[in-house]
Amino acid sequence: MTTTDDRPGLTDHTDTDGRGGRRRRLLPLLPMLGHTAGKRSAVTCHLKCADACFHPVPNTSDNPTFREVADTALSRRSVLVGLAAGAGAVSIAAHVGGAPSAVAAGTTGGRLPFQPIAPVGAAVDDLVVPGGYVWAPLVRWGDPLFSEADRFDPATLTAELQERLLGYNVDYLDILEAPNGRSGVLVTNHEYTNEDVMLPPATTPEQLAEQRRIGMAAHGMSVVELTRGRKREPWQYVVGAPLNRRITVSTPMTFSGPAAGSPLLRTQDDPTGTVVVGTLNNCAGGTTPWGTVLSGEENFQGYFRAPETPENARYGIRDRATTRGWEDVEPRFDARTPGYENEPNRFGWIVEVDPYDPTSTPVKHTMLGRFKHEGATVRIAPSGHVVAYMGDDERFDYLYKFVSRDTYRKGDQHREHNKRLLSAGSLYVARFRGDSPVEEITGTGALPSDGMFDGTGEWVPLVLDGVSQVPGFSTEEVLVRTRLAADAVGATKMDRPEDVEPNPRTGRVYVACTNNSARGTGTNEGATEPNPRTRNRDGHVIELTEAGDDPTATAFGWQIVLLCGDPAVNGSTYFAGFPPEAVSPISCPDNLAFDGDGTLWISTDGAPNAIGYCDGLFKVPLEGPERGRVQQFLSVPTGAETCGPVIREQQDMVYVAVQHPGEDGSWGAQQSLFPDYVAEGTVTADAWGGPRPSVVQVWRD
Ligand code: FEO
Ligand code: CA
Ligand code: CA
């Protein structure tokens, strides 16, 4: 939820006088091309994370195990809505909701009441929303951002054109609204590409090189202006709006913070170590109170070939040809090349982008450390200090917190002060302690005798006010080799911590641990109280309470609120004490969001492999008798994960990013036509025969 209060005004595009404001799109019906079933699989692992889960766990540190620490401490139904037949009409293909779930029956309370949907089989190519709700795409891969003349056709797509179109595989999204609610700016990440689905098979080396450049241009981020007639209406995006922007692997950026200029960041292209070209594998993110957006560079290791030094190995970087082959197009992606040894060090950061200034240079903040950043979520402490929570999404990696040196200035007119807040301060990593005897943590999910997986923890300093706290590491070494520094201080190995979100109502902080099927296998660490299941396929959610409710505190309490899974077949689930038979099955929590009531919303990534259902979006009350009652709101099409939920309950609006629909398909055998199906057996005129990752808006009809 964006609560930005220092945002410049936006252009009002709601007039339709032909100035080119509104998007024009006609949607006559055409016969639907065939689509088949599939489920999320190895393709996603291969392209998204470079098979991170199929390689040995990169964290081989012998930092004190958790137990040691604990011991010492203790069918689609679709209609066309408003389809206009004439030229110049503004049309939205909208789709209505379906049948409710028999499992989690009963309309939910709050301002977005709905009857939970039934879980949807992993092979279904549809986006399903509850009865009484309608969905439509807001913007899709390939939609033009700068000119209606830019025609999207994957068969003839070029890198030069892709630079002007929305990128692929949307993940993070936020909509920063003008006060009148009629104008907004959408910021979205583009995590990775799947050329097998996007593009025809390359037949020449030249075509292959061009397709790699298309992939580069489809990575990064997009900034897109939005318009609507009034609040509580769906948005339309504005082609050619002043703030529209693409950020890609080729966009110049600067480094800020203590490691900027470090020899560890210097290359032959940048002997100063202060300027870097591009961002990649942008996963989740966060919107700051001063109106900028933070983007996490996540699985950057998959883009580089490099010598397998201990430092590179800790990040999973290998000396072998990459799947993407970008090293064949740009030598900097081969860090064996003299002069580019440090290029991989220039990725794996949090990037700050100012969507209100399309000429601004994005900034990579070294003060927030370098790891597989899922995202960064910012809050302002009562003292005015800025706190950012961050997960390192890898099995057995860590949870981090940044606290700024300087304080937030409300009303900072040009935002120059606030835009420097992430450049100086302290960086911490989390160490958890359980309060139950370790022999009661059996790995099965069975609750210990005190009835709860819970305990205390501390934020262990890695850097305090710019000074390294890790013996043997300089400050810049801590920030560039953050994983190794955190190993050295005995951080707690977690089950892939992804989004970390403070609840705006209660101040408590929620951590999505998406899964870790390697826990307790081989020589890997076994169950611990904060990660209490071995072979954790379904993930869990942890609730942190900062000491004294002070976000800058160095101590916290914690408890697990959800052990995910399908309770119908899995006895290890836990829903904060809510009856398991009365919840929607949920697996692999990834992105978290809150509505204004302080209710948690969870989007998932990986449910098909774990529980056999498509990924989705789920609502979970955290207070009162409904605490832990998971209710499914929507389901995304086959192959897709659900990302970036934004909940605007006062407007009866929900937004999600649908990433990698039809992932297991190919150019000649597509498995999804999302989102361009309009009615049973039909697709929209600009459908191309394959899927288009999209930002979707869902509203109460
Ligand atoms: Fe890109 Fe951790 O998900
Ligand atoms: Ca306990
Ligand atoms: Ca994610």
Short mmCIF file of C-alpha atoms in Angstrom, two decimals, residues 192-572:
data_model
loop_
_atom_site.label_atom_id
_atom_site.label_comp_id
_atom_site.label_asym_id
_atom_site.label_seq_id
_atom_site.Cartn_x
_atom_site.Cartn_y
_atom_site.Cartn_z
CA TYR A 192 13.46 -12.45 -16.39
CA THR A 193 12.59 -13.69 -19.87
CA ASN A 194 11.63 -16.99 -21.46
CA GLU A 195 12.71 -16.73 -25.08
CA ASP A 196 11.40 -20.21 -25.90
CA VAL A 197 7.87 -18.95 -25.28
CA MET A 198 8.38 -15.36 -26.41
CA LEU A 199 10.16 -15.75 -29.71
CA PRO A 200 10.41 -18.13 -32.68
CA PRO A 201 13.39 -20.46 -32.59
CA ALA A 202 16.53 -18.69 -33.78
CA THR A 203 17.95 -20.19 -36.95
CA THR A 204 21.12 -18.14 -37.40
CA PRO A 205 23.81 -16.86 -35.03
CA GLU A 206 22.76 -13.32 -35.85
CA GLN A 207 19.16 -14.06 -34.94
CA LEU A 208 20.28 -15.71 -31.70
CA ALA A 209 22.32 -12.65 -30.77
CA GLU A 210 19.40 -10.38 -31.52
CA GLN A 211 17.11 -12.52 -29.38
CA ARG A 212 19.56 -12.21 -26.51
CA ARG A 213 19.43 -8.45 -26.94
CA ILE A 214 15.62 -8.64 -26.97
CA GLY A 215 15.83 -10.51 -23.69
CA MET A 216 18.06 -7.80 -22.25
CA ALA A 217 15.59 -5.13 -23.36
CA ALA A 218 12.69 -7.05 -21.80
CA HIS A 219 14.43 -7.14 -18.38
CA GLY A 220 14.49 -4.28 -15.89
CA MET A 221 11.60 -2.05 -14.98
CA SER A 222 8.79 0.05 -16.48
CA VAL A 223 7.23 3.30 -15.39
CA VAL A 224 3.80 3.92 -16.91
CA GLU A 225 1.33 6.73 -16.34
CA LEU A 226 -2.29 5.77 -15.66
CA THR A 227 -5.60 7.53 -15.94
CA ARG A 228 -9.23 6.90 -15.01
CA GLY A 229 -12.40 8.88 -14.78
CA ARG A 230 -12.78 8.59 -11.04
CA LYS A 231 -11.63 6.57 -8.07
CA ARG A 232 -13.05 3.07 -7.83
CA GLU A 233 -12.75 2.61 -11.57
CA PRO A 234 -10.18 0.47 -13.36
CA TRP A 235 -7.20 2.30 -14.77
CA GLN A 236 -6.05 2.66 -18.33
CA TYR A 237 -2.44 3.27 -19.12
CA VAL A 238 -1.40 6.25 -21.21
CA VAL A 239 0.72 5.75 -24.29
CA GLY A 240 3.31 8.48 -24.66
CA ALA A 241 2.80 10.03 -21.22
CA PRO A 242 5.66 12.20 -19.96
CA LEU A 243 6.70 9.90 -17.13
CA ASN A 244 6.66 6.69 -19.15
CA ARG A 245 10.05 5.04 -18.99
CA ARG A 246 11.84 1.78 -19.59
CA ILE A 247 14.83 0.81 -17.48
CA THR A 248 16.83 -2.13 -18.79
CA VAL A 249 20.16 -3.92 -18.68
CA SER A 250 21.52 -0.95 -20.64
CA THR A 251 20.38 1.92 -18.40
CA PRO A 252 23.22 3.84 -16.67
CA MET A 253 23.06 3.91 -12.86
CA THR A 254 25.26 5.11 -10.04
CA PHE A 255 26.42 3.51 -6.81
CA SER A 256 25.81 5.20 -3.49
CA GLY A 257 27.00 4.44 0.02
CA PRO A 258 30.21 3.21 1.60
CA ALA A 259 31.17 0.73 -1.14
CA ALA A 260 30.71 3.23 -3.99
CA GLY A 261 34.10 3.69 -5.59
CA SER A 262 35.48 0.55 -3.96
CA PRO A 263 38.13 -1.35 -5.93
CA LEU A 264 35.71 -4.28 -5.63
CA LEU A 265 33.31 -2.45 -7.95
CA ARG A 266 35.78 -1.22 -10.56
CA THR A 267 35.94 -2.51 -14.13
CA GLN A 268 37.67 -1.38 -17.28
CA ASP A 269 34.49 0.42 -18.27
CA ASP A 270 34.22 2.10 -14.88
CA PRO A 271 37.62 2.69 -13.28
CA THR A 272 35.91 4.84 -10.62
CA GLY A 273 33.63 2.05 -9.34
CA THR A 274 30.75 4.50 -9.25
CA VAL A 275 28.84 3.99 -12.50
CA VAL A 276 27.16 0.76 -13.57
CA VAL A 277 25.19 -0.14 -16.65
CA GLY A 278 21.85 -1.77 -16.07
CA THR A 279 19.82 -3.79 -13.63
CA LEU A 280 18.59 -7.38 -13.95
CA ASN A 281 16.48 -10.08 -12.35
CA ASN A 282 14.43 -7.40 -10.63
CA CYS A 283 12.09 -9.31 -8.37
CA ALA A 284 10.10 -7.64 -5.61
CA GLY A 285 10.58 -4.17 -4.20
CA GLY A 286 9.09 -1.45 -2.09
CA THR A 287 7.81 2.08 -2.39
CA THR A 288 9.38 4.71 -0.14
CA PRO A 289 7.44 7.39 1.72
CA TRP A 290 9.26 9.95 -0.42
CA GLY A 291 7.84 8.58 -3.65
CA THR A 292 10.64 6.45 -5.06
CA VAL A 293 10.57 2.74 -5.76
CA LEU A 294 13.13 0.19 -4.60
CA SER A 295 13.80 -2.84 -6.76
CA GLY A 296 15.61 -6.00 -5.69
CA GLU A 297 18.23 -7.56 -7.98
CA GLU A 298 17.70 -11.20 -7.13
CA ASN A 299 19.17 -14.16 -9.04
CA PHE A 300 21.98 -12.19 -10.64
CA GLN A 301 24.31 -15.17 -10.44
CA GLY A 302 22.66 -16.78 -13.45
CA TYR A 303 23.82 -14.01 -15.78
CA PHE A 304 27.57 -14.26 -15.21
CA ARG A 305 30.32 -16.68 -15.99
CA ALA A 306 33.18 -16.18 -13.55
CA PRO A 307 36.05 -17.95 -11.79
CA GLU A 308 34.72 -20.02 -8.89
CA THR A 309 36.40 -18.10 -6.11
CA PRO A 310 35.02 -18.65 -2.60
CA GLU A 311 33.30 -15.28 -2.86
CA ASN A 312 31.64 -16.14 -6.18
CA ALA A 313 30.73 -19.63 -4.98
CA ARG A 314 28.93 -18.20 -1.95
CA TYR A 315 26.67 -16.43 -4.43
CA GLY A 316 26.28 -19.45 -6.72
CA ILE A 317 28.29 -17.89 -9.56
CA ARG A 318 29.93 -20.55 -11.71
CA ASP A 319 32.56 -20.93 -14.36
CA ARG A 320 30.41 -22.29 -17.11
CA ALA A 321 28.38 -20.95 -20.00
CA THR A 322 25.19 -19.30 -18.80
CA THR A 323 21.77 -20.33 -20.05
CA ARG A 324 21.18 -16.84 -21.39
CA GLY A 325 24.49 -16.56 -23.20
CA TRP A 326 24.70 -12.83 -22.69
CA GLU A 327 28.45 -13.24 -22.32
CA ASP A 328 28.47 -13.92 -26.06
CA VAL A 329 26.84 -10.54 -26.68
CA GLU A 330 28.56 -8.35 -24.08
CA PRO A 331 31.96 -9.42 -22.73
CA ARG A 332 31.27 -7.92 -19.30
CA PHE A 333 29.00 -10.88 -18.53
CA ASP A 334 32.09 -13.11 -18.71
CA ALA A 335 34.00 -12.10 -15.61
CA ARG A 336 36.94 -14.20 -16.69
CA THR A 337 37.64 -11.44 -19.19
CA PRO A 338 40.48 -9.21 -17.98
CA GLY A 339 39.01 -5.92 -16.85
CA TYR A 340 35.61 -7.42 -15.98
CA GLU A 341 36.55 -9.53 -12.96
CA ASN A 342 34.36 -7.37 -10.72
CA GLU A 343 31.32 -7.07 -12.99
CA PRO A 344 29.28 -9.62 -10.96
CA ASN A 345 29.94 -7.47 -7.86
CA ARG A 346 27.96 -4.70 -9.53
CA PHE A 347 24.72 -6.68 -9.36
CA GLY A 348 22.76 -8.04 -6.41
CA TRP A 349 21.83 -4.64 -5.02
CA ILE A 350 18.75 -2.63 -4.15
CA VAL A 351 18.06 -0.06 -6.87
CA GLU A 352 16.19 3.17 -6.15
CA VAL A 353 14.23 4.69 -9.02
CA ASP A 354 12.43 8.04 -9.01
CA PRO A 355 9.36 7.48 -11.16
CA TYR A 356 8.49 11.18 -11.08
CA ASP A 357 11.68 12.17 -12.89
CA PRO A 358 12.14 10.25 -16.13
CA THR A 359 15.58 11.81 -16.55
CA SER A 360 16.82 10.70 -13.13
CA THR A 361 19.64 8.20 -12.81
CA PRO A 362 18.71 5.09 -10.79
CA VAL A 363 20.90 4.47 -7.76
CA LYS A 364 22.26 1.16 -6.45
CA HIS A 365 22.55 1.46 -2.67
CA THR A 366 25.60 -0.39 -1.41
CA MET A 367 24.61 0.37 2.18
CA LEU A 368 21.80 -2.19 1.86
CA GLY A 369 24.22 -5.00 1.13
CA ARG A 370 24.68 -7.38 -1.77
CA PHE A 371 22.78 -10.63 -1.89
CA LYS A 372 19.87 -12.17 -3.78
CA HIS A 373 17.58 -9.32 -2.88
CA GLU A 374 13.94 -10.26 -3.01
CA GLY A 375 12.98 -6.67 -2.25
CA ALA A 376 13.19 -3.97 0.39
CA THR A 377 10.34 -2.59 2.44
CA VAL A 378 10.76 0.81 4.05
CA ARG A 379 9.14 2.23 7.17
CA ILE A 380 9.77 5.35 9.20
CA ALA A 381 10.54 4.86 12.90
CA PRO A 382 9.07 7.26 15.47
CA SER A 383 12.56 8.73 15.70
CA GLY A 384 12.40 9.56 11.99
CA HIS A 385 15.02 7.00 11.04
CA VAL A 386 14.30 4.95 7.94
CA VAL A 387 14.21 1.19 8.38
CA ALA A 388 14.36 -1.25 5.46
CA TYR A 389 13.65 -4.98 5.82
CA MET A 390 15.15 -7.36 3.28
CA GLY A 391 15.16 -11.08 2.56
CA ASP A 392 17.92 -13.00 0.77
CA ASP A 393 15.92 -15.52 -1.25
CA GLU A 394 18.05 -18.63 -1.10
CA ARG A 395 17.73 -21.79 0.89
CA PHE A 396 19.54 -21.34 4.22
CA ASP A 397 20.16 -17.64 3.74
CA TYR A 398 19.35 -14.69 5.87
CA LEU A 399 17.03 -11.87 6.89
CA TYR A 400 18.45 -8.33 6.99
CA LYS A 401 17.55 -4.87 8.29
CA PHE A 402 18.93 -1.45 7.44
CA VAL A 403 18.58 1.59 9.74
CA SER A 404 19.43 5.01 8.35
CA ARG A 405 21.90 7.41 9.94
CA ASP A 406 19.79 10.45 9.08
CA THR A 407 16.11 11.05 9.58
CA TYR A 408 13.22 11.43 7.21
CA ARG A 409 12.06 14.95 6.40
CA LYS A 410 8.39 15.21 5.66
CA GLY A 411 7.77 17.84 3.04
CA ASP A 412 11.33 17.67 1.68
CA GLN A 413 10.41 19.78 -1.30
CA HIS A 414 12.77 18.38 -3.91
CA ARG A 415 13.24 15.11 -2.02
CA GLU A 416 17.00 15.47 -2.33
CA HIS A 417 17.50 14.83 1.38
CA ASN A 418 15.20 11.83 1.55
CA LYS A 419 16.68 10.31 -1.59
CA ARG A 420 20.02 10.12 0.25
CA LEU A 421 18.64 8.34 3.32
CA LEU A 422 19.53 4.86 2.10
CA SER A 423 23.16 5.83 1.56
CA ALA A 424 24.34 5.94 5.17
CA GLY A 425 23.50 3.98 8.28
CA SER A 426 23.69 0.53 9.79
CA LEU A 427 23.10 -2.95 8.41
CA TYR A 428 21.99 -5.89 10.55
CA VAL A 429 21.31 -9.58 10.04
CA ALA A 430 18.81 -11.60 12.06
CA ARG A 431 19.68 -14.26 14.60
CA PHE A 432 16.68 -16.18 15.94
CA ARG A 433 16.32 -18.13 19.17
CA GLY A 434 13.53 -20.55 19.94
CA ASP A 435 12.01 -20.85 23.38
CA SER A 436 11.16 -24.54 23.22
CA PRO A 437 13.55 -27.42 23.90
CA VAL A 438 15.27 -28.39 20.69
CA GLU A 439 14.15 -32.01 21.06
CA GLU A 440 10.56 -30.79 20.71
CA ILE A 441 11.31 -29.40 17.24
CA THR A 442 10.91 -32.67 15.41
CA GLY A 443 10.76 -31.48 11.81
CA THR A 444 7.20 -32.74 11.34
CA GLY A 445 5.53 -29.44 12.11
CA ALA A 446 4.10 -30.84 15.35
CA LEU A 447 3.79 -27.97 17.80
CA PRO A 448 6.14 -28.00 20.78
CA SER A 449 4.66 -28.33 24.25
CA ASP A 450 4.28 -24.58 24.71
CA GLY A 451 1.93 -24.67 21.73
CA MET A 452 3.86 -22.37 19.48
CA PHE A 453 6.92 -22.01 17.33
CA ASP A 454 8.19 -18.80 18.85
CA GLY A 455 11.02 -17.10 20.62
CA THR A 456 13.24 -14.07 20.57
CA GLY A 457 15.97 -12.76 18.34
CA GLU A 458 18.51 -10.07 17.76
CA TRP A 459 19.59 -7.91 14.90
CA VAL A 460 23.32 -8.55 14.75
CA PRO A 461 25.24 -5.55 13.38
CA LEU A 462 27.33 -6.01 10.26
CA VAL A 463 27.94 -2.29 9.80
CA LEU A 464 27.21 0.34 12.46
CA ASP A 465 27.12 3.95 11.29
CA GLY A 466 29.29 3.05 8.34
CA VAL A 467 31.86 1.06 10.33
CA SER A 468 32.32 -2.68 9.86
CA GLN A 469 31.47 -4.80 12.88
CA VAL A 470 32.74 -8.02 11.31
CA PRO A 471 36.30 -9.03 12.20
CA GLY A 472 38.43 -9.40 9.11
CA PHE A 473 36.01 -7.49 6.86
CA SER A 474 36.33 -3.86 5.85
CA THR A 475 33.07 -1.96 5.49
CA GLU A 476 33.12 -2.28 1.73
CA GLU A 477 33.86 -5.99 2.00
CA VAL A 478 30.85 -6.43 4.29
CA LEU A 479 28.66 -4.65 1.78
CA VAL A 480 29.94 -6.38 -1.38
CA ARG A 481 30.32 -9.82 0.24
CA THR A 482 27.42 -9.52 2.62
CA ARG A 483 26.62 -13.23 2.71
CA LEU A 484 30.13 -14.07 3.89
CA ALA A 485 30.04 -11.35 6.52
CA ALA A 486 26.70 -12.62 7.79
CA ASP A 487 28.11 -16.16 7.92
CA ALA A 488 30.88 -14.86 10.16
CA VAL A 489 28.49 -13.44 12.76
CA GLY A 490 26.31 -16.54 13.03
CA ALA A 491 23.14 -15.41 11.31
CA THR A 492 20.18 -17.81 11.32
CA LYS A 493 19.73 -19.92 8.21
CA MET A 494 16.20 -19.42 6.94
CA ASP A 495 13.91 -21.17 4.46
CA ARG A 496 14.25 -18.72 1.55
CA PRO A 497 13.12 -15.43 3.10
CA GLU A 498 11.29 -13.42 0.46
CA ASP A 499 9.03 -10.45 1.16
CA VAL A 500 9.33 -8.82 4.59
CA GLU A 501 6.50 -6.41 5.27
CA PRO A 502 5.59 -4.31 8.31
CA ASN A 503 1.89 -4.20 9.13
CA PRO A 504 0.90 -0.52 8.98
CA ARG A 505 -1.75 -1.05 11.65
CA THR A 506 0.17 -2.98 14.28
CA GLY A 507 3.82 -2.40 13.42
CA ARG A 508 4.50 -6.13 13.51
CA VAL A 509 6.69 -7.41 10.69
CA TYR A 510 5.85 -10.43 8.54
CA VAL A 511 8.42 -12.61 6.79
CA ALA A 512 7.47 -14.95 3.95
CA CYS A 513 9.73 -18.01 3.94
CA THR A 514 8.70 -19.48 0.65
CA ASN A 515 10.03 -23.07 1.03
CA ASN A 516 13.18 -25.13 1.51
CA SER A 517 12.88 -28.73 0.44
CA ALA A 518 16.56 -29.24 1.34
CA ARG A 519 16.13 -28.61 5.06
CA GLY A 520 17.15 -31.69 6.96
CA THR A 521 18.49 -33.48 3.90
CA GLY A 522 22.08 -34.63 3.50
CA THR A 523 24.42 -32.46 5.51
CA ASN A 524 22.03 -29.53 5.49
CA GLU A 525 20.75 -28.06 8.72
CA GLY A 526 17.64 -29.75 10.09
CA ALA A 527 14.50 -28.29 11.57
CA THR A 528 14.82 -25.30 13.88
CA GLU A 529 12.08 -23.50 15.76
CA PRO A 530 11.82 -20.63 13.22
CA ASN A 531 12.13 -23.14 10.33
CA PRO A 532 10.44 -26.11 11.95
CA ARG A 533 9.77 -28.48 9.07
CA THR A 534 12.24 -30.68 7.28
CA ARG A 535 11.82 -30.90 3.50
CA ASN A 536 9.76 -27.74 3.76
CA ARG A 537 7.95 -27.71 0.43
CA ASP A 538 5.14 -25.37 1.40
CA GLY A 539 6.82 -22.55 3.31
CA HIS A 540 5.72 -20.52 6.29
CA VAL A 541 5.14 -16.99 7.54
CA ILE A 542 6.83 -15.54 10.62
CA GLU A 543 5.57 -12.60 12.65
CA LEU A 544 8.21 -10.37 14.27
CA THR A 545 7.59 -7.81 16.99
CA GLU A 546 10.40 -5.30 17.36
CA ALA A 547 11.39 -4.65 20.99
CA GLY A 548 9.41 -1.75 22.38
CA ASP A 549 7.61 -1.57 19.03
CA ASP A 550 10.64 0.43 17.89
CA PRO A 551 11.62 -0.41 14.31
CA THR A 552 15.23 0.55 15.06
CA ALA A 553 15.47 -1.91 17.96
CA THR A 554 18.17 -4.55 17.96
CA ALA A 555 15.99 -7.21 19.62
CA PHE A 556 12.69 -8.76 18.61
CA GLY A 557 10.17 -11.42 19.50
CA TRP A 558 8.74 -13.75 16.91
CA GLN A 559 6.22 -16.48 16.29
CA ILE A 560 5.13 -18.51 13.29
CA VAL A 561 1.63 -17.63 12.12
CA LEU A 562 1.32 -19.97 9.15
CA LEU A 563 2.81 -23.32 8.24
CA CYS A 564 1.48 -23.52 4.69
CA GLY A 565 0.22 -26.51 2.76
CA ASP A 566 -2.98 -28.30 1.89
CA PRO A 567 -4.44 -29.35 5.24
CA ALA A 568 -6.62 -31.93 3.50
CA VAL A 569 -3.55 -34.05 2.81
CA ASN A 570 -0.83 -32.54 4.98
CA GLY A 571 -0.93 -32.83 8.74
CA SER A 572 1.98 -30.45 9.26
#
